[in-house]
CSV table of C-alpha atoms and ligand atoms in Angstrom, one decimal:
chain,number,residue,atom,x,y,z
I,28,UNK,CA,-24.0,193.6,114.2
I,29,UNK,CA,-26.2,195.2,111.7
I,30,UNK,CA,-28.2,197.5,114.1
I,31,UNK,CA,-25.0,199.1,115.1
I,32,UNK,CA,-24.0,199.8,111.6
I,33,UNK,CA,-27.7,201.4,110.9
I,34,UNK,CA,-27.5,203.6,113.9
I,35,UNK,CA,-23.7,204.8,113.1
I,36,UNK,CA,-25.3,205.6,109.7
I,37,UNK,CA,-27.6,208.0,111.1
I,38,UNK,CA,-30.6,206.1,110.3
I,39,UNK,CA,-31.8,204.9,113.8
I,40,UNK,CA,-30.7,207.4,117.0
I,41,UNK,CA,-32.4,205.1,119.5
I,42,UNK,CA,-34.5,201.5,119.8
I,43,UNK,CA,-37.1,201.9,122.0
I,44,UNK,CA,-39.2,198.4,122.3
I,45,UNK,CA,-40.5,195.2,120.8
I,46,UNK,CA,-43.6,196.2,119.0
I,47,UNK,CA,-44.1,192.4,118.1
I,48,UNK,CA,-42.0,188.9,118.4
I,49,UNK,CA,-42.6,186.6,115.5
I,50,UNK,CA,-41.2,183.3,114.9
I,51,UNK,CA,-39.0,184.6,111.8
I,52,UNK,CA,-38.9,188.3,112.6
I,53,UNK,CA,-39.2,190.7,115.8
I,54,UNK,CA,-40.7,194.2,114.8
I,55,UNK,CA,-39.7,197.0,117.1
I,56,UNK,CA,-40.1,200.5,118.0
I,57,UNK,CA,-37.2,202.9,117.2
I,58,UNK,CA,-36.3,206.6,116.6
I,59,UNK,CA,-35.0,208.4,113.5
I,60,UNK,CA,-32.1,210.9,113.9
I,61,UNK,CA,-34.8,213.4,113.0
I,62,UNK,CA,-37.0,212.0,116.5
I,63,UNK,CA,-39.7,210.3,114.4
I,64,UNK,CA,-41.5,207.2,115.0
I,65,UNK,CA,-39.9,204.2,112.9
I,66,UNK,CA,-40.6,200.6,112.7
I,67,UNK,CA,-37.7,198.0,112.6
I,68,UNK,CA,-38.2,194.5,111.3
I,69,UNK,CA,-35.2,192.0,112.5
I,70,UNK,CA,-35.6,188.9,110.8
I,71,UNK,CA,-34.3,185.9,112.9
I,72,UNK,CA,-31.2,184.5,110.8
I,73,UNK,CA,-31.6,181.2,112.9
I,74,UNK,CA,-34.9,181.0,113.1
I,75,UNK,CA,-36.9,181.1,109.5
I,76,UNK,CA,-39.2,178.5,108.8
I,77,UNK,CA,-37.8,177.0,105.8
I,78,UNK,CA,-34.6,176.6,106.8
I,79,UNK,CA,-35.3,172.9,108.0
I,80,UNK,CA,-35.7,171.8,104.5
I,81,UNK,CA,-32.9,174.3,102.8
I,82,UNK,CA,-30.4,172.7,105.4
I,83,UNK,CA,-30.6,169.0,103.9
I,84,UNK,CA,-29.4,170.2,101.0
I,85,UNK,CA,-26.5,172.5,102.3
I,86,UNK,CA,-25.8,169.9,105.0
I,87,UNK,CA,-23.0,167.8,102.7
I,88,UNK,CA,-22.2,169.8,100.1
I,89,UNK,CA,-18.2,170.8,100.2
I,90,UNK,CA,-18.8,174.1,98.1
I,91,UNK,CA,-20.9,176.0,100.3
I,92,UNK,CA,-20.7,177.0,104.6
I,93,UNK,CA,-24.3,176.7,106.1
I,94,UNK,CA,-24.1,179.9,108.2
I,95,UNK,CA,-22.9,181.9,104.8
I,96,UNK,CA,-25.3,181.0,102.7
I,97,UNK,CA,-28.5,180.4,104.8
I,98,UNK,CA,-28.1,184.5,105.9
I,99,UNK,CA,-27.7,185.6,102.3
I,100,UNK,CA,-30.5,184.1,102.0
I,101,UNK,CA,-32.1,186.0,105.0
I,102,UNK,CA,-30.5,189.3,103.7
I,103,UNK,CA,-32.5,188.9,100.2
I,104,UNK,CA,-36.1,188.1,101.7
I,105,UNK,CA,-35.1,191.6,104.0
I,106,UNK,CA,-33.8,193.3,100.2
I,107,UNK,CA,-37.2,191.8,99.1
I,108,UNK,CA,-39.6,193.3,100.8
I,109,UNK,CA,-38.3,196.5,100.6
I,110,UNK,CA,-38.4,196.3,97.1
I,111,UNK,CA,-41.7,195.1,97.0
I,112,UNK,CA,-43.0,198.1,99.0
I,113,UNK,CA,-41.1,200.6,97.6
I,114,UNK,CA,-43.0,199.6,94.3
I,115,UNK,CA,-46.4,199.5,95.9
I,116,UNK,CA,-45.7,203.1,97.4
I,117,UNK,CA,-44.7,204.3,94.3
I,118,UNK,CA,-47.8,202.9,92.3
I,119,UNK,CA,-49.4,204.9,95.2
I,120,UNK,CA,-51.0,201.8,97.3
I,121,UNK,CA,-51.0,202.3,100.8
I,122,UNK,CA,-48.1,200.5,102.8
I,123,UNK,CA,-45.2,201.8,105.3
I,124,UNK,CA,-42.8,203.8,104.1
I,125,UNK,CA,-39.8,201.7,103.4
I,126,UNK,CA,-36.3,203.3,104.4
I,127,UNK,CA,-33.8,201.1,104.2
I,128,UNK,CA,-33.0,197.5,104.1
I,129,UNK,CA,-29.4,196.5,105.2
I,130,UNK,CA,-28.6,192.9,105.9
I,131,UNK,CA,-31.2,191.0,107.5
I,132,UNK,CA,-33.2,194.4,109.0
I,133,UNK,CA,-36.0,196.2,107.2
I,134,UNK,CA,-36.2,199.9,108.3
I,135,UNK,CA,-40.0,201.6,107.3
I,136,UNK,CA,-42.0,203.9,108.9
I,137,UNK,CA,-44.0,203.5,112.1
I,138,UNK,CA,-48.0,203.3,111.6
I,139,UNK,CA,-49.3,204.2,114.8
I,140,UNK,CA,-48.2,206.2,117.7
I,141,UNK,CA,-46.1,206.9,120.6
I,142,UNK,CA,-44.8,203.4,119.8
I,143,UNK,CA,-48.5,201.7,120.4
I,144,UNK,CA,-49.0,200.2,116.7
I,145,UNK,CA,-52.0,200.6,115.1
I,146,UNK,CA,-54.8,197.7,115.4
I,147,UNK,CA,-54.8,195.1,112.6
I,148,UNK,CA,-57.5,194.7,110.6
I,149,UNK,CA,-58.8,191.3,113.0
I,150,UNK,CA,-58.7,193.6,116.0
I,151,UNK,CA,-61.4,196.2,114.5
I,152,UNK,CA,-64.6,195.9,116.3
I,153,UNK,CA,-66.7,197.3,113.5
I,154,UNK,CA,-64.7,196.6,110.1
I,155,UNK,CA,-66.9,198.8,107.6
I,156,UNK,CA,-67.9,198.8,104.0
I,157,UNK,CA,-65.2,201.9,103.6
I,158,UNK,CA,-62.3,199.8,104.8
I,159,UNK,CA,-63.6,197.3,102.3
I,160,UNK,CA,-63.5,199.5,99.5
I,161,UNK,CA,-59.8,200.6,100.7
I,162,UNK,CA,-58.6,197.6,100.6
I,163,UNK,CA,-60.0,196.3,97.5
I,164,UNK,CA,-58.9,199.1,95.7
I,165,UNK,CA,-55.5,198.8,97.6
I,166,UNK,CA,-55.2,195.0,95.6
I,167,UNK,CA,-56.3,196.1,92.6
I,168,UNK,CA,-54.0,199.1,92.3
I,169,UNK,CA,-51.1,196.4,93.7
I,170,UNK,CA,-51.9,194.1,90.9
I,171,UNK,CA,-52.4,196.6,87.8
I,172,UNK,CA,-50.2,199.3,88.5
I,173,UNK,CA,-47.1,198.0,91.1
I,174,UNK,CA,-47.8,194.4,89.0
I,175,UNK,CA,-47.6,193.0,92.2
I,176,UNK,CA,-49.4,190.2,94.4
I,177,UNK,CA,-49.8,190.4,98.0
I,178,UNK,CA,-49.9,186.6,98.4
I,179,UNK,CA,-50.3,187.0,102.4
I,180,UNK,CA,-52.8,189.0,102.7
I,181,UNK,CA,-55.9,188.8,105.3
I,182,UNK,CA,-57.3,190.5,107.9
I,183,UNK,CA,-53.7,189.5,109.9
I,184,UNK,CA,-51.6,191.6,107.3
I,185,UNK,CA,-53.4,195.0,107.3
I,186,UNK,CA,-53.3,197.9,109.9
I,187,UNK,CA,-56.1,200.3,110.2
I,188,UNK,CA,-54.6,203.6,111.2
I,189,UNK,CA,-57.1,206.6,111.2
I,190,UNK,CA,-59.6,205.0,109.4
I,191,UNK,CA,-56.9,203.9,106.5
I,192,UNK,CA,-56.2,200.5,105.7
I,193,UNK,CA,-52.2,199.5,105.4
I,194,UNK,CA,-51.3,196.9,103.5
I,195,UNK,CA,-48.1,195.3,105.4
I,196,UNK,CA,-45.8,192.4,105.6
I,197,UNK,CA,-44.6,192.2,102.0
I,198,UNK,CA,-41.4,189.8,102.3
I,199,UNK,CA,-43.2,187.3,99.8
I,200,UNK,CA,-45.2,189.6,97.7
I,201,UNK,CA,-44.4,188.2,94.4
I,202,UNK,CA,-44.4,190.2,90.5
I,203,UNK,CA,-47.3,189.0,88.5
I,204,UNK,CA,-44.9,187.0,86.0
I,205,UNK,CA,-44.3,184.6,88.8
I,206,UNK,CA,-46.3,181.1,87.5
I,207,UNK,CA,-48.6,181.4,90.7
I,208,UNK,CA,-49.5,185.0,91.3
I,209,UNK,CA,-52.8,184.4,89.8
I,210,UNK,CA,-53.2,181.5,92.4
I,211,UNK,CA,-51.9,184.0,94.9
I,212,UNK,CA,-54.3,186.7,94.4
I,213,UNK,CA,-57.3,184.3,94.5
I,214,UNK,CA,-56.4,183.4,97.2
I,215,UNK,CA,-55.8,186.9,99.0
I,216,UNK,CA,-59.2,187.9,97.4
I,217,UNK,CA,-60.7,185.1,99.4
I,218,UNK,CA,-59.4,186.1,102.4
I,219,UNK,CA,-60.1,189.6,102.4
I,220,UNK,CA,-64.1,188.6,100.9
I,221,UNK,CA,-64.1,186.2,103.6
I,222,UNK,CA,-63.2,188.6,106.7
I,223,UNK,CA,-66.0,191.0,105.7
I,224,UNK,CA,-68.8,188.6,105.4
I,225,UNK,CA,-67.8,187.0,108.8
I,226,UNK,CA,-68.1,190.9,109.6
I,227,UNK,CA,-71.3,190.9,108.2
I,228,UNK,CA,-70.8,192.8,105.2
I,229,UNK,CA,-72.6,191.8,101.6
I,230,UNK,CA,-69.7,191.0,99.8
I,231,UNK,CA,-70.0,190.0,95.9
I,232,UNK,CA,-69.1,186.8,94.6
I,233,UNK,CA,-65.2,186.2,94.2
I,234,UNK,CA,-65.5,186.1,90.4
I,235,UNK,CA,-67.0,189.2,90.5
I,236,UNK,CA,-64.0,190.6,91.6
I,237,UNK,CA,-61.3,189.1,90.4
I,238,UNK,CA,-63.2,190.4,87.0
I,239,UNK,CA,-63.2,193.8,88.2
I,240,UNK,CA,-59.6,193.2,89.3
I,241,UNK,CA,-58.0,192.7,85.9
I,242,UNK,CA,-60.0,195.6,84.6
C,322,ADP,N1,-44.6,199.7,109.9
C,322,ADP,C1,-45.1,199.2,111.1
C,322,ADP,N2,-45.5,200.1,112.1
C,322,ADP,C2,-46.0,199.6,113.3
C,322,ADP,N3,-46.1,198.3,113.5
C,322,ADP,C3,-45.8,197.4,112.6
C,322,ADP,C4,-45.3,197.8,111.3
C,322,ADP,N4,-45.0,196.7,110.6
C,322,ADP,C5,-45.4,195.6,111.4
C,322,ADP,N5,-45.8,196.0,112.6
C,322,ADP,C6,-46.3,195.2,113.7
C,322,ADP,O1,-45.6,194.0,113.7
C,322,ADP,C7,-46.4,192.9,113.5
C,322,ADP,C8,-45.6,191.8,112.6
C,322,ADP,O2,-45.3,192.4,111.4
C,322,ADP,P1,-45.3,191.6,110.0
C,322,ADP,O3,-44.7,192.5,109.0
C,322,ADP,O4,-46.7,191.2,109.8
C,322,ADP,O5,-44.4,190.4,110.3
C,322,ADP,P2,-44.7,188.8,110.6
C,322,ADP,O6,-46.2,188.6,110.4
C,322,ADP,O7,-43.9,188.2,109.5
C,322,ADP,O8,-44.2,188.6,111.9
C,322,ADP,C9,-47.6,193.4,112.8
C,322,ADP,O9,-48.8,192.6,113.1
C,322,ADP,C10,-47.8,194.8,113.4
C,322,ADP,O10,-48.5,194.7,114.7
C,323,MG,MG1,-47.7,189.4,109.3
């Protein structure tokens, strides 16, 4: 099993709990050889949405095993968002630091503490122009400088650890030379311009930004 290979490696000492069950991945508490906090995101080889539809066209076809291929697909959406935040980190936008990514597990650092994770962004009782502003500039330095689009993003995919936004869940964060990334970031843009007027903020028009975004 994967875990075991990660925690011969050096790279996890112990697991301590499920931080949070998803339907295609389980996030858990766990501790680095060096006793700090880390987050471990498990992504549930039988369980990913899609793979209803990729099985019909598996199912049938001589050259390939299902099990085989179906996880090396797994294994590249765990490789992928580790790439995808190891760029945003380096273009400086905040986001968990990634540590490692070994078959279908996703090792980053833990944002919060004591193995309580931080709120989410929907879970803040007074979201605040600063956040705002964080997390604007968060999209904008994603898309001009790790040439990168969220394409998930909303008030469910950012953590608000003191008083800094996190961008997280990166598996489909897409380069900007994919044909919809455009689409994609409208559509994060509304999001995020949504959330804060719900929150009673006055938020500018979404051309507005998206202007300022490509600037
Ligand atoms: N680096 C992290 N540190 C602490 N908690 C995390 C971290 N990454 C994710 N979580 C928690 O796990 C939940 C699910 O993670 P996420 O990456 O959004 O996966 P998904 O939405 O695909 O299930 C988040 O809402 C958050 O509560
Ligand atoms: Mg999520």
């Amino acid at each position: 099993m994967a875990l075991y290979s990660l925690i011969n490696k050096g790279i996890i000492d112990s697991m301590k709990g499920v931080v949070k069950a998803g339907k295609e991945s389980r996030v858990y508490w766990a501790k680095g050889s060096s006793g700090e906090d880390l987050a471990v995101k498990i992504f549930l080889t039988s369980s990913m949405e899609f793979k209803k539809s990729m099985l019909q066209y598996i199912h049938g076809d001589p050259r390939f095993s299902v099990g085989k291929n179906y996880r090396k697909i797994v294994y590249t959406w765990a490789q992928k968002e580790y790439r995808n935040l190891s760029e945003a980190r380096i273009a400086g936008v905040p986001v968990p630091k990634p540590i490692c990514a070994y078959q279908n597990i996703l090792v980053m650092e833990f944002i919060g503490e004591d193995g309580v994770p931080a709120p989410l962004l929907k879970d803040l009782p007074e979201p605040d122009e600063g956040l705002y502003q964080q997390i604007l500039n968060a999209i904008k330095n994603l898309y001009l400088n790790a040439r990168l689009v969220h394409a998930d993003l909303s008030e469910y995919n950012i953590m608000v650890y003191d008083g800094k936004a996190y961008l997280i869940d990166f598996g489909q964060a897409v380069p900007r030379e994919h044909p919809m990334s455009w689409e994609f970031l409208k559509r994060d843009v509304v999001n995020i311009l949504r959330f804060f007027k719900k929150a009673g903020l006055n938020v500018p028009e979404e051309e507005a930004v998206l202007e300022w975004l490509k600037k």
